[in-house]
Each structure stands twice: as C-alpha cells, then as structure tokens.
PDB file of N, H, CA, C and O in Angstrom:
ATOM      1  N   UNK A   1      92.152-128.437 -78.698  1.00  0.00           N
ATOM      2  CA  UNK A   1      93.575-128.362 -78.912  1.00  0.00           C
ATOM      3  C   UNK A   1      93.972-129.482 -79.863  1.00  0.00           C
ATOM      4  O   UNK A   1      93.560-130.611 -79.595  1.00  0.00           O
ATOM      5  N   UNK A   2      94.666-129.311 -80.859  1.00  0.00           N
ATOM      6  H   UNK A   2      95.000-128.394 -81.076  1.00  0.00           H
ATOM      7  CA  UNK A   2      95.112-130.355 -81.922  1.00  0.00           C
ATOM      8  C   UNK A   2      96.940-130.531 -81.383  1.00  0.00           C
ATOM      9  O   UNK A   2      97.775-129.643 -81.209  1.00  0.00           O
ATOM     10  N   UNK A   3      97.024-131.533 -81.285  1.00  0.00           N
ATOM     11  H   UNK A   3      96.346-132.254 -81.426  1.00  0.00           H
ATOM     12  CA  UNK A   3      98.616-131.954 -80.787  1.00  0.00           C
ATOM     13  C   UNK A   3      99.308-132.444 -82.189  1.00  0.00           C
ATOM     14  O   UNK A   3      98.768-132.830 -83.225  1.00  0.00           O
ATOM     15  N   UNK A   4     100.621-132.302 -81.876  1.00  0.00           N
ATOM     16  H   UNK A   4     101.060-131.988 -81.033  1.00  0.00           H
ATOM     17  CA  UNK A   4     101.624-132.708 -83.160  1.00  0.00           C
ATOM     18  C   UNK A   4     101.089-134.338 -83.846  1.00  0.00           C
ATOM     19  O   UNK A   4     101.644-134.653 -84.898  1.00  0.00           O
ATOM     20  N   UNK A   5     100.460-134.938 -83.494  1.00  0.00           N
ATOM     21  H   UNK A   5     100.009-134.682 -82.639  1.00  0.00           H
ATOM     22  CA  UNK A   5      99.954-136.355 -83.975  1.00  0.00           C
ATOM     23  C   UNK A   5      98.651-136.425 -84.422  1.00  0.00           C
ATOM     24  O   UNK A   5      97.917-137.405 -84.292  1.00  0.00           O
ATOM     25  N   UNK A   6      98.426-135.591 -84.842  1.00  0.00           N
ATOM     26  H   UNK A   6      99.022-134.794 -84.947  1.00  0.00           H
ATOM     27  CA  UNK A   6      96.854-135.419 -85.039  1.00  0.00           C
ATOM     28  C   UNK A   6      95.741-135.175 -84.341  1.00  0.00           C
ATOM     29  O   UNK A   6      94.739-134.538 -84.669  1.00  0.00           O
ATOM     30  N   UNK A   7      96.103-135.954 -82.963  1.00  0.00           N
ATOM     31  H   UNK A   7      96.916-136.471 -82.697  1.00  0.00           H
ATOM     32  CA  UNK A   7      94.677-136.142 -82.354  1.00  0.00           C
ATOM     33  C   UNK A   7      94.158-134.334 -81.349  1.00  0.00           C
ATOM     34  O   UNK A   7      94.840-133.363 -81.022  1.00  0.00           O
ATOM     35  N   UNK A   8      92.715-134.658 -81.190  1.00  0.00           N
ATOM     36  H   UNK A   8      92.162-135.447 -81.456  1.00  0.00           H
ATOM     37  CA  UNK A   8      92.346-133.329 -80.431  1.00  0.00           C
ATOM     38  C   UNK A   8      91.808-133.889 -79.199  1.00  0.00           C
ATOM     39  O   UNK A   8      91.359-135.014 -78.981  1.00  0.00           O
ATOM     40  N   UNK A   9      91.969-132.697 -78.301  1.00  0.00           N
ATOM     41  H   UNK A   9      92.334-131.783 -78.478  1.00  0.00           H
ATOM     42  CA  UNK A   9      90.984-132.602 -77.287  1.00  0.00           C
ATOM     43  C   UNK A   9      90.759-131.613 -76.242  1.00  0.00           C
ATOM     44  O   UNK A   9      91.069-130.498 -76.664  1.00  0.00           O
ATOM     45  N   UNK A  10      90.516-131.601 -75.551  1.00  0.00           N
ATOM     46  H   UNK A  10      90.264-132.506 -75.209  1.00  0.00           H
ATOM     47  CA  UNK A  10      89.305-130.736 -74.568  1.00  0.00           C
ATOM     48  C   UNK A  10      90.617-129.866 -74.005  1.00  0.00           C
ATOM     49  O   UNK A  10      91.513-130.668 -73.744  1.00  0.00           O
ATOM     50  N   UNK A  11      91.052-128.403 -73.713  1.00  0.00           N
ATOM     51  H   UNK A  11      90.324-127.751 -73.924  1.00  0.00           H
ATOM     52  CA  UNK A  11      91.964-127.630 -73.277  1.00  0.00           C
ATOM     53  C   UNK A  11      91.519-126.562 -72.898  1.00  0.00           C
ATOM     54  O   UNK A  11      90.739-125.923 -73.606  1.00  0.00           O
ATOM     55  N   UNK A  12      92.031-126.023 -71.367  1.00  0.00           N
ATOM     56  H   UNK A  12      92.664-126.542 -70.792  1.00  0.00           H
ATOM     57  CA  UNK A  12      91.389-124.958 -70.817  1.00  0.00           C
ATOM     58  C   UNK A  12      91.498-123.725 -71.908  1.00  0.00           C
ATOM     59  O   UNK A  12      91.828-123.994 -73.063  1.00  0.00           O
ATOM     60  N   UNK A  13      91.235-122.474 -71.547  1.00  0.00           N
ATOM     61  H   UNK A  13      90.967-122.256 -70.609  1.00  0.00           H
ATOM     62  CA  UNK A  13      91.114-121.571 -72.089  1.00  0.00           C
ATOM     63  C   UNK A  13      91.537-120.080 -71.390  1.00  0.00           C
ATOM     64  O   UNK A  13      92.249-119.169 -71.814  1.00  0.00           O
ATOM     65  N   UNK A  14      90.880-120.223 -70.299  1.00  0.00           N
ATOM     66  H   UNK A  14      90.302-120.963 -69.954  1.00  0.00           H
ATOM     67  CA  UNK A  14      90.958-119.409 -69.309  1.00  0.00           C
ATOM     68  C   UNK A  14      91.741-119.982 -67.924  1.00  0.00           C
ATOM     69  O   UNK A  14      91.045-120.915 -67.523  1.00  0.00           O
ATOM     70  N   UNK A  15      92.744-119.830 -67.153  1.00  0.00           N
ATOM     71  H   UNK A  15      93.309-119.073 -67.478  1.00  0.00           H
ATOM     72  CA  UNK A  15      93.540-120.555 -66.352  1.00  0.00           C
ATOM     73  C   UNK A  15      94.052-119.522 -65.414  1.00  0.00           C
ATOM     74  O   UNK A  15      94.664-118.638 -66.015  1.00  0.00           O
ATOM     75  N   UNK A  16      93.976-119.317 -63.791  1.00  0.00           N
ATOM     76  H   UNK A  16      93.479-120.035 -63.303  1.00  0.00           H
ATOM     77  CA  UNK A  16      94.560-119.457 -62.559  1.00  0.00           C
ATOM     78  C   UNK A  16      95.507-119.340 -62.153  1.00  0.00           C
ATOM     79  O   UNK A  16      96.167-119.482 -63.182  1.00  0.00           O
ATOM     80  N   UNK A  17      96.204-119.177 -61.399  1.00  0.00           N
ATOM     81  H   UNK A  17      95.668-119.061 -60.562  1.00  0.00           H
ATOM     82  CA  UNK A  17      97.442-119.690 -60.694  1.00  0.00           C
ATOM     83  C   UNK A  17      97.919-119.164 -59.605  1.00  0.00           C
ATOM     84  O   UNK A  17      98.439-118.077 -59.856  1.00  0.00           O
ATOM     85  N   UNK A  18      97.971-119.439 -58.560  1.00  0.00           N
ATOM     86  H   UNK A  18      97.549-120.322 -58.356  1.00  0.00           H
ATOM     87  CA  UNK A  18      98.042-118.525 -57.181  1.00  0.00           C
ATOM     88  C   UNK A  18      99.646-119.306 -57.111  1.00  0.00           C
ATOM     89  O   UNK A  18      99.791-120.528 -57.145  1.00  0.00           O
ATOM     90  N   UNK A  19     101.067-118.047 -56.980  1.00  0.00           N
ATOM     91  H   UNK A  19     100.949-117.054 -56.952  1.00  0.00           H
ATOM     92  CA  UNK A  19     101.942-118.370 -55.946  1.00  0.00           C
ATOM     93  C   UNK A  19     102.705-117.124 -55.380  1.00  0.00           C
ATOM     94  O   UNK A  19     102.576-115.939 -55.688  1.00  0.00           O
ATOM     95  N   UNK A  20     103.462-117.665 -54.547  1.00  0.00           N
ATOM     96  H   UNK A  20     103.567-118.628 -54.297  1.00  0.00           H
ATOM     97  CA  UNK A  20     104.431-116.729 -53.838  1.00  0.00           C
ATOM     98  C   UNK A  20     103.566-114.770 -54.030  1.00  0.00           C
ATOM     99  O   UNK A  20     102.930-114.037 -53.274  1.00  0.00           O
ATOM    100  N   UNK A  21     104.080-114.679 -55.508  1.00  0.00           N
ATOM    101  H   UNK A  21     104.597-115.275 -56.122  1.00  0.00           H
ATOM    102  CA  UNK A  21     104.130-113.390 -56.124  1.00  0.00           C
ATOM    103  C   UNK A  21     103.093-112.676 -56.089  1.00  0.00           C
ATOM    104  O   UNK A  21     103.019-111.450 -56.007  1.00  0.00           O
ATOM    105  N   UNK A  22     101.935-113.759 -56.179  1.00  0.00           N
ATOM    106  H   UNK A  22     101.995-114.754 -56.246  1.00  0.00           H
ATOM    107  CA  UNK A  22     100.989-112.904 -56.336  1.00  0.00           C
ATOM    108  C   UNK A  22      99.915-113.862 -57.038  1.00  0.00           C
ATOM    109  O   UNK A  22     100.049-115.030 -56.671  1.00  0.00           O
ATOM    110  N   UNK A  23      98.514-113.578 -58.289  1.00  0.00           N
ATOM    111  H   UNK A  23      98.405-112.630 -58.588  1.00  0.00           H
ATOM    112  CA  UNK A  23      97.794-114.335 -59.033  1.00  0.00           C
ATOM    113  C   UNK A  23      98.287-114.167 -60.514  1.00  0.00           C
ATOM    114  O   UNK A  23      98.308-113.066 -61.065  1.00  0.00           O
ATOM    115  N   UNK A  24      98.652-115.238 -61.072  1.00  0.00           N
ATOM    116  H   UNK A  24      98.636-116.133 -60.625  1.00  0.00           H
ATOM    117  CA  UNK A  24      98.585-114.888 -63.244  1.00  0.00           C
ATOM    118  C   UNK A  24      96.799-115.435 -63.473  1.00  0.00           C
ATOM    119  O   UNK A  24      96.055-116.110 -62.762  1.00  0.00           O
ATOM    120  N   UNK A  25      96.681-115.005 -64.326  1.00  0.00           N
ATOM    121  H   UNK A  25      97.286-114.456 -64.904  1.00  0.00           H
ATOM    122  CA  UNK A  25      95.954-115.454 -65.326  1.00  0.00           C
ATOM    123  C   UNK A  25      96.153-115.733 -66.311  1.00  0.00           C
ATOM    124  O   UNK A  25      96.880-114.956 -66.930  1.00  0.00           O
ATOM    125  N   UNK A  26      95.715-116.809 -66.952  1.00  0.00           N
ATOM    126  H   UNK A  26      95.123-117.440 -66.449  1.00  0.00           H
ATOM    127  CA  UNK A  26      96.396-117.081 -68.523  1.00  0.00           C
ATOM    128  C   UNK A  26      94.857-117.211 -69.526  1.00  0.00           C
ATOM    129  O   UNK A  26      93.737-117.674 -69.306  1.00  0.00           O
ATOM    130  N   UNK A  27      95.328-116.730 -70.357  1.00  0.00           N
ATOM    131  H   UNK A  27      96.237-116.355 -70.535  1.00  0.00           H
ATOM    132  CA  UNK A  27      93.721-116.710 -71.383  1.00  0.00           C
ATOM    133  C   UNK A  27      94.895-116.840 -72.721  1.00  0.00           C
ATOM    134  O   UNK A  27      95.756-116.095 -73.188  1.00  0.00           O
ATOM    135  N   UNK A  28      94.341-118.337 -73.044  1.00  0.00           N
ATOM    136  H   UNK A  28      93.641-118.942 -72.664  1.00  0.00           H
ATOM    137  CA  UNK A  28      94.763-118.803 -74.299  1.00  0.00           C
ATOM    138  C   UNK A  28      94.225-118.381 -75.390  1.00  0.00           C
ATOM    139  O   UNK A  28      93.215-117.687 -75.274  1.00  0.00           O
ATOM    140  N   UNK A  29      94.742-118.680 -76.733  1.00  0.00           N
ATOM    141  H   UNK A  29      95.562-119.244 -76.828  1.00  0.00           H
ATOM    142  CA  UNK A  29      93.814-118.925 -77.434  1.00  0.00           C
ATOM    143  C   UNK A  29      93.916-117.342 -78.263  1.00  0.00           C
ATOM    144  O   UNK A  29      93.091-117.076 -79.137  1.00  0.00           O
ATOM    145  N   UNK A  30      94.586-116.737 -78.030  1.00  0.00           N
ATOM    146  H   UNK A  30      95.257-116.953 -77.320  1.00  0.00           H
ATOM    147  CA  UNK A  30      94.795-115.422 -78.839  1.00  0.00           C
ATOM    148  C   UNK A  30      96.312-115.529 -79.567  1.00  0.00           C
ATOM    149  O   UNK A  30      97.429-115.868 -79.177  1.00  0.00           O
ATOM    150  N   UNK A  31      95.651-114.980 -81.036  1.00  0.00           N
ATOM    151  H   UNK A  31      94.743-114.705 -81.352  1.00  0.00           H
ATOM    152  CA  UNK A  31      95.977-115.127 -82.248  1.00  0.00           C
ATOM    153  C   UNK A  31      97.081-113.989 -82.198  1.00  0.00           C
ATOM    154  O   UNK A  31      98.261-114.179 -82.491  1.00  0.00           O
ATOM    155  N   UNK A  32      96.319-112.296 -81.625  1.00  0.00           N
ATOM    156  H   UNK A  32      95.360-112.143 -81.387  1.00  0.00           H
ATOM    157  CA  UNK A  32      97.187-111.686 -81.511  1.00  0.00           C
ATOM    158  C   UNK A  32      97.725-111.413 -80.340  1.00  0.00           C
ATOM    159  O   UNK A  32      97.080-111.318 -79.296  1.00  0.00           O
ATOM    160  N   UNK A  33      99.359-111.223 -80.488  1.00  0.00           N
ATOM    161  H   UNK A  33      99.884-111.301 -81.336  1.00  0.00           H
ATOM    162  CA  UNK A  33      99.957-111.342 -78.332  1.00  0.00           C
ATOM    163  C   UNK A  33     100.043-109.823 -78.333  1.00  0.00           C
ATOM    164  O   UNK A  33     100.138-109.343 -77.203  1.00  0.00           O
ATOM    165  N   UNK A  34     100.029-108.885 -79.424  1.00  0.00           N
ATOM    166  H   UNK A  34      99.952-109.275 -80.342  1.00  0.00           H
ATOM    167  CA  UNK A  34      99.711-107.929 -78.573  1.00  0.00           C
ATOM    168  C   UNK A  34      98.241-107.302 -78.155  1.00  0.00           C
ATOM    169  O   UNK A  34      98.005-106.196 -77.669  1.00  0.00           O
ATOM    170  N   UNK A  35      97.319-108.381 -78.505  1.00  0.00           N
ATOM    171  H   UNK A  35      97.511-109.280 -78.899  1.00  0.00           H
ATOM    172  CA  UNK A  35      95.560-107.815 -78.208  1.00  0.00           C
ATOM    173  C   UNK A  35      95.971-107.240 -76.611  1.00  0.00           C
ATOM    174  O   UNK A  35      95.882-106.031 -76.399  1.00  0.00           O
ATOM    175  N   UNK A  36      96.374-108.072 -75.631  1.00  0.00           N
ATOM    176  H   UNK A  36      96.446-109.054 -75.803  1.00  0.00           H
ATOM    177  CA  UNK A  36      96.133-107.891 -74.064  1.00  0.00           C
ATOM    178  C   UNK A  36      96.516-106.566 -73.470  1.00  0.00           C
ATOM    179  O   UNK A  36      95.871-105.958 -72.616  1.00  0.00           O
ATOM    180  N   UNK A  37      97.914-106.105 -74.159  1.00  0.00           N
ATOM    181  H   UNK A  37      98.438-106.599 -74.853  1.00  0.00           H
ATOM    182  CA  UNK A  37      98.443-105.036 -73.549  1.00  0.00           C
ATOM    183  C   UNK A  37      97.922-103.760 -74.360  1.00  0.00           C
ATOM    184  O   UNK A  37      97.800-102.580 -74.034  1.00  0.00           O
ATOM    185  N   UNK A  38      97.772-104.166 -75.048  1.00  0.00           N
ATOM    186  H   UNK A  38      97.871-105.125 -75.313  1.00  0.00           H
ATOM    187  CA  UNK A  38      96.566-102.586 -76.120  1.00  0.00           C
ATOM    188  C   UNK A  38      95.935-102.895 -75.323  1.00  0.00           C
ATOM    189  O   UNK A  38      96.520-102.699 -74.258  1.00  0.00           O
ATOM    190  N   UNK A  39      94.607-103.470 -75.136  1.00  0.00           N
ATOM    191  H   UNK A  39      94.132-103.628 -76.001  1.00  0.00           H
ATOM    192  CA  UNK A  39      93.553-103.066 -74.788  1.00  0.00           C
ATOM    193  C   UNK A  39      93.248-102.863 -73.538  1.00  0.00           C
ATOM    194  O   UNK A  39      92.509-101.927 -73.232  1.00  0.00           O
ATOM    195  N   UNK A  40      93.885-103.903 -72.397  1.00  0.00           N
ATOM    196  H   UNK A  40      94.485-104.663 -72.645  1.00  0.00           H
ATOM    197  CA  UNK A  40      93.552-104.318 -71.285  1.00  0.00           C
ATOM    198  C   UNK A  40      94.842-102.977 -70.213  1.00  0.00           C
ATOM    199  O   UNK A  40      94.537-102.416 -69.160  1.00  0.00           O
ATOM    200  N   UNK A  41      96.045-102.855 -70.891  1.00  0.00           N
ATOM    201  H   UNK A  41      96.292-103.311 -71.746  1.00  0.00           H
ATOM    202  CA  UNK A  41      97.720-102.660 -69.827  1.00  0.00           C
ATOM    203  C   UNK A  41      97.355-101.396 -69.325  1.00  0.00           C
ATOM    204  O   UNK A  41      97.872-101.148 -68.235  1.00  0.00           O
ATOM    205  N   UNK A  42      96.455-100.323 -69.892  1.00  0.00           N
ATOM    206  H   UNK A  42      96.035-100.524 -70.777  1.00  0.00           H
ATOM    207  CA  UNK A  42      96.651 -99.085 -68.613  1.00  0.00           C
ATOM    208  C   UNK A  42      95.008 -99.898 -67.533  1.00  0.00           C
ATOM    209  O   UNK A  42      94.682 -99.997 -66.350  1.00  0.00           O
ATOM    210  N   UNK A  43      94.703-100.107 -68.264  1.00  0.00           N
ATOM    211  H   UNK A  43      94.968-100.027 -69.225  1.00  0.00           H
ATOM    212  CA  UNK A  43      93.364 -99.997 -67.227  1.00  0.00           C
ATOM    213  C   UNK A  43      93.577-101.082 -65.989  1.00  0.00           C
ATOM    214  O   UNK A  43      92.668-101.210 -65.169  1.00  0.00           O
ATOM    215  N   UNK A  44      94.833-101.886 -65.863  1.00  0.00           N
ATOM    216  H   UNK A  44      95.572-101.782 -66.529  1.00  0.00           H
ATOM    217  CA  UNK A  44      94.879-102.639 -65.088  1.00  0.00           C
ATOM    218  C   UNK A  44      96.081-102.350 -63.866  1.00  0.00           C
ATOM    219  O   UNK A  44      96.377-103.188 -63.014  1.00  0.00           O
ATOM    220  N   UNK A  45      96.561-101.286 -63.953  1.00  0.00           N
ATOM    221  H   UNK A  45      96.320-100.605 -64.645  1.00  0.00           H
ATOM    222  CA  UNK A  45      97.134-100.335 -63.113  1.00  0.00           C
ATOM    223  C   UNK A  45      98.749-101.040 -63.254  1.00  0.00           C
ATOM    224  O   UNK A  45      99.556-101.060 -64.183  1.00  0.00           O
ATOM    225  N   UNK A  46      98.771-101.591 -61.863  1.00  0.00           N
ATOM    226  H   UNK A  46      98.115-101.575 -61.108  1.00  0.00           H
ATOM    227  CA  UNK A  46     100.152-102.124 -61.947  1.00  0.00           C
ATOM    228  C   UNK A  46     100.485-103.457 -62.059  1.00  0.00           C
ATOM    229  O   UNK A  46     101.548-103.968 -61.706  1.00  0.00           O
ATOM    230  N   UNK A  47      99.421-104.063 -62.625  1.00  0.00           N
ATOM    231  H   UNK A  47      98.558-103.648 -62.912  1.00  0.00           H
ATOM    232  CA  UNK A  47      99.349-105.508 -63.054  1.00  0.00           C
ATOM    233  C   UNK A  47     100.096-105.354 -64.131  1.00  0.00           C
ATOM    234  O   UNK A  47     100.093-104.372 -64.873  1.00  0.00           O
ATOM    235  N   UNK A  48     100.878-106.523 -64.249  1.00  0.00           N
ATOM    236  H   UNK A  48     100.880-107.321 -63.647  1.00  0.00           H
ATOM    237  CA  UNK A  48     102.252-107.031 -65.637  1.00  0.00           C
ATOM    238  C   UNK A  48     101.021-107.972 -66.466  1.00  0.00           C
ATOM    239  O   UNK A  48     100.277-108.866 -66.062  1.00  0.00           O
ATOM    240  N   UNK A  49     101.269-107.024 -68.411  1.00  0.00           N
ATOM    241  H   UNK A  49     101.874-106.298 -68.739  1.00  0.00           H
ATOM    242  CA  UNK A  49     100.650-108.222 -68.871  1.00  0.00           C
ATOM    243  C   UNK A  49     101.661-108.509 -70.225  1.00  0.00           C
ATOM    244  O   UNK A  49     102.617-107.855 -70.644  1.00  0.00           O
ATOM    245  N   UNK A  50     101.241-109.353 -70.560  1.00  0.00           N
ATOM    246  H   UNK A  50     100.465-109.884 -70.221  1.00  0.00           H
ATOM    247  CA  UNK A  50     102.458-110.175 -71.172  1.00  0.00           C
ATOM    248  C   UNK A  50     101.420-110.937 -72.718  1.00  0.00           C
ATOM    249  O   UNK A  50     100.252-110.808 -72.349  1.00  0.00           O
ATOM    250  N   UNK A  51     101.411-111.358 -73.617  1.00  0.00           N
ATOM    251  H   UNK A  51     102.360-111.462 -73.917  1.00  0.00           H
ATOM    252  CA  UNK A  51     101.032-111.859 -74.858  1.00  0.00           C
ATOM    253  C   UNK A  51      99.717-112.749 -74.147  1.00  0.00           C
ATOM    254  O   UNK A  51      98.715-112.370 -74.753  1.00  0.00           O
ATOM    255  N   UNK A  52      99.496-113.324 -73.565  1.00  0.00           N
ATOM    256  H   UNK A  52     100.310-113.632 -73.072  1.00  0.00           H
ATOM    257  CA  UNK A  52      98.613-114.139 -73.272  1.00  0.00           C
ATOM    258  C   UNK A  52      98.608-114.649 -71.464  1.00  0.00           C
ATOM    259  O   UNK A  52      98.024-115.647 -71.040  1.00  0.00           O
ATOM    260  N   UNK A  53      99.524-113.536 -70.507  1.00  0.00           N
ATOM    261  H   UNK A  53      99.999-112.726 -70.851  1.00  0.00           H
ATOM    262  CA  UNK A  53      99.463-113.881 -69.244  1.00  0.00           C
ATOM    263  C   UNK A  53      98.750-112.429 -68.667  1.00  0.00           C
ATOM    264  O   UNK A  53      98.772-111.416 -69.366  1.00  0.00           O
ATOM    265  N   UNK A  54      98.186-112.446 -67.459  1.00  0.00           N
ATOM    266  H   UNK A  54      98.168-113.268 -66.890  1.00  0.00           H
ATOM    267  CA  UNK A  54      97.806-111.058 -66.492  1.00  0.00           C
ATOM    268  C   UNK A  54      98.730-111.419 -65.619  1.00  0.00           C
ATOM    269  O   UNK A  54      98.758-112.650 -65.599  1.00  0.00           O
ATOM    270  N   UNK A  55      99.677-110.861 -64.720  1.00  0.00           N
ATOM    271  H   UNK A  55      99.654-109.861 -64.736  1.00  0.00           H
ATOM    272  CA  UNK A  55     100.166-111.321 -63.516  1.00  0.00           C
ATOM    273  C   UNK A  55      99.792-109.945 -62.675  1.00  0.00           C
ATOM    274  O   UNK A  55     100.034-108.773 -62.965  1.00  0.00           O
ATOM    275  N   UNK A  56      99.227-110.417 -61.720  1.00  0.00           N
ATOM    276  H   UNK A  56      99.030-111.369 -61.485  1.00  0.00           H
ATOM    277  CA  UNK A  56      98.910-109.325 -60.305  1.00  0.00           C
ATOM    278  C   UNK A  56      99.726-109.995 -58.927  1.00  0.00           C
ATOM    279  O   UNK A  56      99.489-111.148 -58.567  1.00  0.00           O
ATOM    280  N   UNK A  57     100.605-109.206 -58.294  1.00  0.00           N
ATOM    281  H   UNK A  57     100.797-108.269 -58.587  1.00  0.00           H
ATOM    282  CA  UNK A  57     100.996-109.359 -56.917  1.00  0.00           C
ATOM    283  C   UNK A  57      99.847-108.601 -55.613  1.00  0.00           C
ATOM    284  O   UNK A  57     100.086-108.159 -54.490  1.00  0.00           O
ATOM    285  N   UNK A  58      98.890-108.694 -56.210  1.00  0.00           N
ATOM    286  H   UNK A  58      98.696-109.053 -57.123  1.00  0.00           H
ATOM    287  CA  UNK A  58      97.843-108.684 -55.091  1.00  0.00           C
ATOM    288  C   UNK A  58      96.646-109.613 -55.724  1.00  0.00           C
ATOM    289  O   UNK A  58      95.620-109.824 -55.076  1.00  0.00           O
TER     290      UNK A  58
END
C-alpha cells in the first residue's frame, strides 16, 4: 500500500468481519468494482456484493 506521503507498506488483501448481520468479506485490490458482481452476484445466491465487499447474513 503506498500512502499520501510516500511511504509503503504491508496491507491486507483479503479481510473478514463477523457482526450482528451476518459475515462481509472484503478483497481489495481490484481495479475493476464491477469485476465482483459480473462474475461472482448470481452464483452467490442471496449474498449482497458490492465493488470490492461480499456481505452474507448467514
């Protein structure tokens, strides 16, 4: 990851998150926000996907 000051370093890619609702996933790092929902949005039934999030309430 390069920050507004120049410097870099080490940044997840792939990321988690368990609350209330349910699980997101976040997968950074894509150039295009609509890659996820072309490729991935029917085959994932009633999971919400969003430019660079998965969200599942199960």
């Amino acid at each position: 990851m390069k920050y507004a000051d120049g410097k870099t370093g080490d940044f997840y890619q792939i990321g988690m998150s368990a609350n209330k609702s349910g699980i997101s996933v976040y997968i950074l790092g894509i150039e295009d926000k609509k890659y996820l929902s072309d490729a991935y949005g029917q085959k994932l039934g009633k999971a919400s996907v969003t430019g660079y999030c998965i969200i599942s309430k199960r």
